[in-house]
Every structure is written in structure tokens, then in C-alpha cells.
Amino acid sequence: MKLIEREAALATLWNLFTESLCGRGKVAVVSGVVATGKTALLRAFAERATGSGAVFLGAAASHAGQGVPLGVLKQLVRGAGCPSGVRGEVRRLLDEGSGAAAFDEDHPRPDPGTQVTGAVLEELHRIVLRMAERAPLVIGVDDVHHADPASLRFLLYIAHRLKTARVLIVLTERTEPWRDHPLFHADLLSRPHCRRIRLEPLSRHGQARLLATRLGTRAGCRLAEVCHAVTGGNPLLVQALLKDNRLPVRDAELTVDGAYQRAVTSCLHRGGPAMASIARALAILREPAAPALLGRLVGLDTGQVTETMDAMATAGLLDTGRFRHPAARAAVLDGMAPEERAALHGRAARLLHDHGAAPPVVAAHLLAASRPAGTGPAGADQATAGLTVPGPAGPGTPTDAVSRVTSGSGAGLPGSISEFTAGYGDRPVAEAVTEPPLMPLPLTASAGRAASAFAPEAGPWALPVLEEAAEQALADGELHTALACLRLAHDACPDEDRRASVAGALARTEWRIDPTAVRRLLPALLSAAREGRLTGPPAVRLLGYLAWYGRTGEAIDVLGRLAGPGAAPPRGPVREVEAARLLMSCLCPEAMDRAAPGRDAAQDRAAVASPANRQLRAAATLSAALTGAPGHDVPGVAEQVLQGARLGETPSEYVLAALAALVYDDRPDKAARWCDPLLEEAAARRDTVAHAALATARAVISLRQGELVAAERHARAALSRLSPAGWGVAIGLPLSVMVSATTGMDRYEDAATYLGVAVPEAMFQTPCGLHYLQARGHYRLATGHAAAALADFRSCGDLARRWGFDVPGLVAWRADMARALIELGELREAAALAAEQLGRLRPGPSRTRGVTLYIQALTGDPADRRRLLREAVAVLEQSGDQYELALALGELSRAQHASGEGDLASVSARRARHLAERFGMPAAAGSPSRPGAPQAGTPGSPARSPAEQVAPELSPAGPAKRRPAGRAAAPTAGGTPARANVPVPELTEAERKVAALAAQGHTNRQIADTLLITVSTVEQHLTRVYRKLNVTRRADLRPELWSTTGTYAARNG
């Protein structure tokens, strides 16, 4: 094979050989770091020399052969170039000089340095001279630094006496200092006839030439920089890259695979034990380290570490103290046994701790050291083989167990309903919600287990290091790393009190990833809380875990120990216990009332006035919203709580409490503005439970805004975050949204499937149960089971009143019952319920007021119907519930048509269809018509869909009927298919206002009076509007105008 950038060295050797032919013996010492081509150079020169008639005696020393006496000399005389007579003569000579045993491979002498006497060396010298008289002689020894002492003595003796002999000795060596036989090296190089030849790594140009031999000239030049970044010019590594890559090679990319890793291993093996040890230490540490620390880690002095690392850098293995490519580090780790890796990680942890390294760094090594044999990170590191290097590769390291803990969180959205409901299957309710037989996690410390959890080098310092590293990982959102630290700390706790504290932190971390994992901790945590070993925030968090799984009795027991008579007073700036008690009164009101009858609710809600306590104010604000307590600024306080709230600082349950307070106070628009950034933050933090809960909150908000498609999307995302068993009693909320949204879109089979999911019985003792009952009632009402729906709505009312949560913003059960009664023909009772609910509303517009006005229009005097419907439309426009607005507009169109207001009826009909198309309602979805679809936690809908509410005569299809699935979207009043997202030509603000009012049927005079302009100005604006929109009359004005101006027109009309 052609040598590249070794031509000068080869020429120097040939010149020395030529001089030796004239009787002037020479010695050449070829130096270079590992794998820089010394052996290839010696082989190429030997071929050339023998081709010219010279005799070549060659040998290759090795680290393993250093203990074999005269091992190099044996190779020289046993080679093919040595005449058989000379071989026998050397044997007889050594036998006579008591050195024969050195040639006996079965019985070597114990002291190889004394095998050759001076007399024997002189005779050997004469034999060499006689051979050189017959033909020029070349003696070549590769890796002479590994030669045995006796052979080195022979070589040095011959080298001293070559002045007049036709002999050339060529020795190759590594550049690092000789530590075993420094005198040999110094003596040899001091001779005037000795010449040293240094081999350097290949330049970028040389690498391009070598790459070109396999990949072509253009590819070689293009990839030279990339190659240098990976190999540093080491010829062996460059050759390995060529083996890993086949034509065609993509632009500026090289694959780094098995051949490269094998070459790295070969380099380290050739480099000797010190180089291999340092490579293993660097692979374990992952980051550059000071030579002193590396020396302590592998048992070498600092000077030797520095010299070896310099050699590794020159050899293309390291760059700025780290491996040039992750595959190199992976190769080193793959060559280590799991036990060796664990032991080295343990020593690294102790040394790094002693040197003041950060807890996360030390903890990573403790985690790696604690793995059982065979479970180390090699598998992860092996995955770095086959990497593609794009562009010039900088220094890098693979990701392994030292820096992360692999997890399976972050499941995608289920592709179908069955993917979620399969988690429950057809099991009965009791079976579906009973905890599976999980192995409880004990809190009693086991000395044996605690001792085996850590590496032998770890001491008492390891436990606080793991705890601090876990806290840091939690703050950084690295939940699985925190979990691994806490699990190891838990297993290594020396006493029960410390073990209980760590178990509390472990439960907090498990909760953020998968609530089901916390269940195995609950028995031990309960026991620790009852015995007083679990206190403070961990004990308060235990209340939430228990309430989530419907274990309210145990939660109340723990709360009594924390806040009852004799309990320690709250400490710190945040009264966590009081806030938790108040929040529990909102989540499980009946159980809390039984536990503490006669508590003063006003005293509880007075906590709203505590400006410095975010948690307490959040819980108190939710309580005020649920009980409808007068004199409380629920939206103002809720927004103050949310202002500046961060999921890592404020517990997510209190963030959700403030959002729920806004929702139950009929402020879905405000809730949406706060919820969206929080939902993004939860996703970024990889907080599974917070993400699922906030997605559920956003689904409820979207449902109350009448956006059915968005509501379903958010609820589906929430359900995908947790397994069915992980939802506890909270499962009622996302299920109720899915039932309501699918019912509202005429997908009754889907709704029935979600209603078939088993739910825990304890859910019906929480507000989640109210939402679920209401959604089920809406489904029953929409599918023609009005009596069953009425029973569900009545149950909602009974529970809400019993708990003191009788506020329309939670569940407007009176409006729901009224709708069911309308279907049953009980109009008088329905009207009474609507009037009762209207009397319970606060002054001002709200979505509940709009719905109630709509129901009053259906049950009251027909003469008042249009007035009430117009009021309902105006209120719903302001409150933002698009679904209920579409229903009210549809009914208004019927009333207007019946009274002879054809133009206005047409306008209302087109607006209803536009909303239905825009927000995923049946008229635009092409699904079958059905009785109205309500919302979870909101008033229900009328007995007709938006399409069916339109006056029959306004639809080209005639009176509304049930449409089979798959039918096209309903046509607009003008007889053309409805269009979504059609752009409106650019109108000025004044033109848009006039057009909006004209499209709603107002006369020019009415428009002029509303906008405080002249009739002439109105006419001018309309002329320009008609021209821009390419229409000729008011009835042709497109419904897109209402998406931005309808509210203005309603407020000012």
C-alpha cells in the first residue's frame, strides 16, 4: 500500500542504508505516537532493502513479551532472512555461555537481564559482522520500547560497534519517555551514527490524499476537514473511516461505525496499560479532568498522566481533554466489564466529591456505580456506533446513564377511542377502580440493603448529595434523573425518619411522572404520617394523593393530625396545612363537612384577604366561587393568584384552583388567557400530571366557549398523558368533556363509548361527579331519553345544594332540568326553573344568563319570544359561547320568520350556519341532526341543532330532518354551500361597522342613529362595501362580517 506523507522518512532510511553499504554502519530510530505508521514504514523499507539484495532480520516486540528472555533476539535469528547455519551457531554459543536456557521456551531463566555475558555478546557481534560481509544486513525491531532487557543489551552492544560494518539497525518506538529502560534510549541516541526520524500525524492534505484512494479526489478534498475532526490525522483511524464508508458518500458527511471503534481499541491496546487506564477514566467521567484527579482515579502519578494524555491527543484520540468522537468513548466503555465500570464510577464519585464537584455530577456516578452487574450503560453507549458526522465535528460525548435516566413518558394522543378505553375494558366499576396488587414500599430501613445500595467508596456524604441532586433535577425539569437519585437514596437510608422524608420526596417526583406509581408508597407514607415521622410539606402533599384516589377518610385522618387539636402550628410564610384543608373542602365537601361539622365558611373564605399567601388565596377563591359567597372579587383575586405563578414554584393544584374559580365564575375568556401559557409551561417541564390537568382545564374552557372541536382535542390530549388507572376521581372531568363534545357533534356512538369507561364510585362525591352526571344527562337528552336525563340533572341539583355549591357557574342544573322538561311537555315547570335560575344570577352579562333567557323564550309568552331571544343573542355574543349563540340565533330566525321579518330571519339563519361551520357543529360537519348537545359543567342545549333551529322555509331543503351520516354541509340561506375561512376583502373600520349593521337587517336610518353619522354617509359606505364585496343587496352580505363586528352591532343596535 502506498505510504502518504512518509516519503521523506522512507528516503532518509534509504540514504542511511546507502551509507551503510560503504562500510559505515548506521542506526535509525523511528519515533511517533501510537498508530502513526511506524510499522508500515519499517515494512516498506524492508521490502525495498531486500529487493536490492540485503538480508533483513526482523522482530516485533510487545508488552506481553517483555518477560520472555531474549525474546527479540530469538525472533531475529528465527526469521526467514537468517541462514540456518547462523541460527545453529547462535544456539551453540548461548549453550556454551550458559545462555541456552534463554532459547528454551519451556524453561526460561527467571532473570532475563543476566542471560548474556560479555563474551557471548562479543561472539554474537562477530556473527553479525560475518553476515554483513556476505551481504548488506538490516536489523529491524518494531516497538523496541517493549523489548526484553537481554535483547536490548544485545542491540546496544551491536549498535556501538557498527562503524565499519555494512549494517543498518532500524528501531521503531513511541514518542513518550522510556520509563523501564531510560539508559538504553539515552545511550543509543547519543551515538553520532544514530539518526532519529519523527513521524507526525497526517496533515489535512495528507488525509485528503488517503481518502481519495477509496472515495475519489473530490470526495477526499471535501471530507478532509470532517475526517480530521474525528481522527486528528491518525492514519489507522483514517483507514478505519474508509472501511466504514462506501461510495457514494453524502456531502460533508462520514459514517463512524465499527471499524473506527475497533481501531480506537487497537490504538489503546498498543498504547500500553497507562493509556488504556486513562481512556477508561475519561470515558467514565465524560468531561475533561485535571491530571491529578485522573492520576488518583487510576493510580498513576500526575506526570505520567500528563505525558500519556499528550500522546493520546497527538494520536487523534483526544481533543482538549475529551474524546474526539462519541464512538471512541463508546468503544472504551464497551471494552469494560459491568463490574469494572461500576467500580470506576464509585471511585469517581468519591474523588469528585472530595474535589468539590457539584452534587448532580457526583450523583450521576453514584447512580452508575449502584447498578447490578450486567446492567450498566454499555447498551446505551453501543447505540452511538453508526453515527453520522455532519460537517466538521467538534468534541462531543454520547448520552448515557451518567447524564440521564431513560423513561417512557410522553405518550402521543390515542388514535381512537378504543386505545384509551382498552385500559379499562369491560370490567365492572368496582374491579376497574380497585388498586392492583402493588408491592408496598416499606419505610423500615434494612441495614443490608442500605449498605449494598451504594458503591463501596460511598460514605455518609452520599445521601445528602443524592437529595440535593434530585432537587436540582426537579428544578431543571429532569424528572427521571430526580427519580433515580431519590430511589437510590431511599434504598440507602440508614434510619426510618430519614427514610420517611426521602419517601415523601420520592412520591412527589413519582406523582409528576405517573400517579399510579405513588400508590405503592401510600401505605408506608400513611404509617409514617400517623407515627409523626412524615411532617411538613411531604405530609401535606400526601393529602392530595389520597384525595386523588378517593381515599378521603384517610386524608381527613392525616389532616386531623396536621391541623387538629394538639397539632403543631403552621410554620413558614405559606400556611400549607390550612390551604390544603380549604382545598379539600372544595374537592370532597361532604366528607369534610362530616369530619368538621359547623365550621364557619366565612372564616374559611376570609383567607382571600391574605395577599402574601398565594396557595391559601387560591383555595379560598375557589371556595368563594363554588359557594357563591357575596362580596368577593373572585375573578380579581384569581387573576392575582395566577399573576406570576410558575409551576415549579406554586403547586399545580393551586394554579388549577384559581383557573377553576374563573371558570365557575363564568369567566372562560379570562381562564383561557391564563391557561394557555401554563399549559405550554407544563409541556416544557415534562410534568405529566400538571400537563394532563391543565389540558383538561383547557378542554372545559373550550367547551364553555362553544368550541367543540378544540374541547375534544384538549380532552383527548389530557387522556393520553395518563393511564386510565392514574386518573383517580379526576377521570370524570376529561370524560365529561369528551361525552359533551361528541354529543354536541352528533357522534353518539363515541359518546356512549366514553360513558362506558368505568369510573370510581368516589368520583360522585366530588365536583367531578357533577360534571359527569351533567354530561351523561345531556347525552340522554340528545338521544331521546328525556326522563333519564331529568333524573341525572336532578341528582346534580341535589348534590350541589347538599354541598352548598349551588351556583350556576358550576352546573346550571335548573336550566338543564328545564330543557328536559320542555322535551317532556312540562313547560310551566320548565319556566319556573328558568325564572328561579335567572333570579340567582349576578347582574351583568354571562353565558348562563344568555342560556336562561333563551329557555325563557321557549317557555314564556310567544309575544315576548323575539325580545327574549334578541336579549339572549346579545348576552351570548358578549359572553363568547359560540355554540349557544348559534342555537339562539337559529331559534331567533324561526321566530322572526313567523312574525313576517323575512330579511332579519335570513340574517339570523346565515349567522347560525356560519357559527356552526366555524366551530364544528353538526350543520357544518354533515352529521345527522339530533336534539341539542350541551356542555360539561354548563347549561344544556335546546331540542334542535343549529341547522334545525333555522326557519324551515329559509332552507332550500325545506323543514329540517335527521340527516344520515356523511351528508354534505348545510347550504347557506342564499342556496350556496357554506364556505369556511373565505377571506373578506379589505374594508375600512367605518365600512365594516356599517356593513355589519346592514347585514343584520338594520335600516339606513337605524345605522345612522347607531353610529352617529348621517344617512348620506351610510349610503356612501354601503356603495363602497357593495363594490368591494361584489354584491348588489344587503341579503348578499357574507357572514364572515359577523366574526369581527357582530358584538359591536349587538351592543349598539
PDB file of N, CA and C in Angstrom, residues 302-329:
ATOM      1  N   THR A 302       1.003  12.168  38.445  1.00  0.00           N
ATOM      2  CA  THR A 302       0.484  13.245  37.607  1.00  0.00           C
ATOM      3  C   THR A 302       1.320  13.428  36.344  1.00  0.00           C
ATOM      4  N   GLY A 303       2.629  13.294  36.448  1.00  0.00           N
ATOM      5  CA  GLY A 303       3.486  13.458  35.281  1.00  0.00           C
ATOM      6  C   GLY A 303       3.183  12.435  34.203  1.00  0.00           C
ATOM      7  N   GLN A 304       3.009  11.196  34.614  1.00  0.00           N
ATOM      8  CA  GLN A 304       2.726  10.154  33.634  1.00  0.00           C
ATOM      9  C   GLN A 304       1.363  10.372  32.963  1.00  0.00           C
ATOM     10  N   VAL A 305       0.399  10.836  33.747  1.00  0.00           N
ATOM     11  CA  VAL A 305      -0.927  11.118  33.177  1.00  0.00           C
ATOM     12  C   VAL A 305      -0.813  12.221  32.129  1.00  0.00           C
ATOM     13  N   THR A 306      -0.080  13.278  32.453  1.00  0.00           N
ATOM     14  CA  THR A 306       0.065  14.393  31.513  1.00  0.00           C
ATOM     15  C   THR A 306       0.733  13.934  30.226  1.00  0.00           C
ATOM     16  N   GLU A 307       1.825  13.174  30.350  1.00  0.00           N
ATOM     17  CA  GLU A 307       2.524  12.686  29.155  1.00  0.00           C
ATOM     18  C   GLU A 307       1.621  11.779  28.320  1.00  0.00           C
ATOM     19  N   THR A 308       0.883  10.908  28.975  1.00  0.00           N
ATOM     20  CA  THR A 308       0.025   9.975  28.238  1.00  0.00           C
ATOM     21  C   THR A 308      -1.117  10.708  27.551  1.00  0.00           C
ATOM     22  N   MET A 309      -1.699  11.690  28.206  1.00  0.00           N
ATOM     23  CA  MET A 309      -2.777  12.442  27.580  1.00  0.00           C
ATOM     24  C   MET A 309      -2.278  13.250  26.390  1.00  0.00           C
ATOM     25  N   ASP A 310      -1.036  13.771  26.487  1.00  0.00           N
ATOM     26  CA  ASP A 310      -0.453  14.470  25.340  1.00  0.00           C
ATOM     27  C   ASP A 310      -0.292  13.512  24.170  1.00  0.00           C
ATOM     28  N   ALA A 311       0.147  12.295  24.473  1.00  0.00           N
ATOM     29  CA  ALA A 311       0.311  11.300  23.413  1.00  0.00           C
ATOM     30  C   ALA A 311      -1.039  10.926  22.807  1.00  0.00           C
ATOM     31  N   MET A 312      -2.059  10.822  23.629  1.00  0.00           N
ATOM     32  CA  MET A 312      -3.394  10.489  23.122  1.00  0.00           C
ATOM     33  C   MET A 312      -3.935  11.614  22.247  1.00  0.00           C
ATOM     34  N   ALA A 313      -3.638  12.832  22.613  1.00  0.00           N
ATOM     35  CA  ALA A 313      -4.076  13.963  21.791  1.00  0.00           C
ATOM     36  C   ALA A 313      -3.361  13.950  20.444  1.00  0.00           C
ATOM     37  N   THR A 314      -2.055  13.690  20.462  1.00  0.00           N
ATOM     38  CA  THR A 314      -1.303  13.645  19.209  1.00  0.00           C
ATOM     39  C   THR A 314      -1.765  12.488  18.338  1.00  0.00           C
ATOM     40  N   ALA A 315      -2.176  11.407  18.980  1.00  0.00           N
ATOM     41  CA  ALA A 315      -2.637  10.230  18.243  1.00  0.00           C
ATOM     42  C   ALA A 315      -4.061  10.373  17.725  1.00  0.00           C
ATOM     43  N   GLY A 316      -4.690  11.502  17.935  1.00  0.00           N
ATOM     44  CA  GLY A 316      -6.023  11.724  17.388  1.00  0.00           C
ATOM     45  C   GLY A 316      -7.138  11.111  18.194  1.00  0.00           C
ATOM     46  N   LEU A 317      -6.854  10.720  19.429  1.00  0.00           N
ATOM     47  CA  LEU A 317      -7.899  10.151  20.277  1.00  0.00           C
ATOM     48  C   LEU A 317      -8.597  11.226  21.101  1.00  0.00           C
ATOM     49  N   LEU A 318      -7.863  12.228  21.548  1.00  0.00           N
ATOM     50  CA  LEU A 318      -8.412  13.264  22.411  1.00  0.00           C
ATOM     51  C   LEU A 318      -8.279  14.633  21.749  1.00  0.00           C
ATOM     52  N   ASP A 319      -9.157  15.514  22.170  1.00  0.00           N
ATOM     53  CA  ASP A 319      -9.071  16.920  21.777  1.00  0.00           C
ATOM     54  C   ASP A 319      -9.550  17.743  22.963  1.00  0.00           C
ATOM     55  N   THR A 320      -8.686  18.598  23.479  1.00  0.00           N
ATOM     56  CA  THR A 320      -8.969  19.402  24.677  1.00  0.00           C
ATOM     57  C   THR A 320      -9.453  18.528  25.830  1.00  0.00           C
ATOM     58  N   GLY A 321      -8.833  17.386  25.986  1.00  0.00           N
ATOM     59  CA  GLY A 321      -9.096  16.555  27.144  1.00  0.00           C
ATOM     60  C   GLY A 321     -10.293  15.641  27.037  1.00  0.00           C
ATOM     61  N   ARG A 322     -10.962  15.593  25.892  1.00  0.00           N
ATOM     62  CA  ARG A 322     -12.100  14.690  25.726  1.00  0.00           C
ATOM     63  C   ARG A 322     -11.963  13.933  24.407  1.00  0.00           C
ATOM     64  N   PHE A 323     -12.708  12.833  24.307  1.00  0.00           N
ATOM     65  CA  PHE A 323     -12.631  12.036  23.088  1.00  0.00           C
ATOM     66  C   PHE A 323     -13.123  12.854  21.895  1.00  0.00           C
ATOM     67  N   ARG A 324     -12.441  12.643  20.774  1.00  0.00           N
ATOM     68  CA  ARG A 324     -12.803  13.410  19.588  1.00  0.00           C
ATOM     69  C   ARG A 324     -14.192  13.044  19.068  1.00  0.00           C
ATOM     70  N   HIS A 325     -14.639  11.844  19.316  1.00  0.00           N
ATOM     71  CA  HIS A 325     -15.948  11.433  18.804  1.00  0.00           C
ATOM     72  C   HIS A 325     -16.630  10.523  19.824  1.00  0.00           C
ATOM     73  N   PRO A 326     -17.956  10.612  19.957  1.00  0.00           N
ATOM     74  CA  PRO A 326     -18.660   9.751  20.913  1.00  0.00           C
ATOM     75  C   PRO A 326     -18.403   8.273  20.694  1.00  0.00           C
ATOM     76  N   ALA A 327     -18.196   7.866  19.440  1.00  0.00           N
ATOM     77  CA  ALA A 327     -17.962   6.446  19.184  1.00  0.00           C
ATOM     78  C   ALA A 327     -16.669   5.965  19.823  1.00  0.00           C
ATOM     79  N   ALA A 328     -15.692   6.854  19.981  1.00  0.00           N
ATOM     80  CA  ALA A 328     -14.447   6.460  20.652  1.00  0.00           C
ATOM     81  C   ALA A 328     -14.715   6.156  22.115  1.00  0.00           C
ATOM     82  N   ARG A 329     -15.479   7.029  22.755  1.00  0.00           N
ATOM     83  CA  ARG A 329     -15.827   6.780  24.157  1.00  0.00           C
ATOM     84  C   ARG A 329     -16.659   5.508  24.290  1.00  0.00           C
TER      85      ARG A 329
END
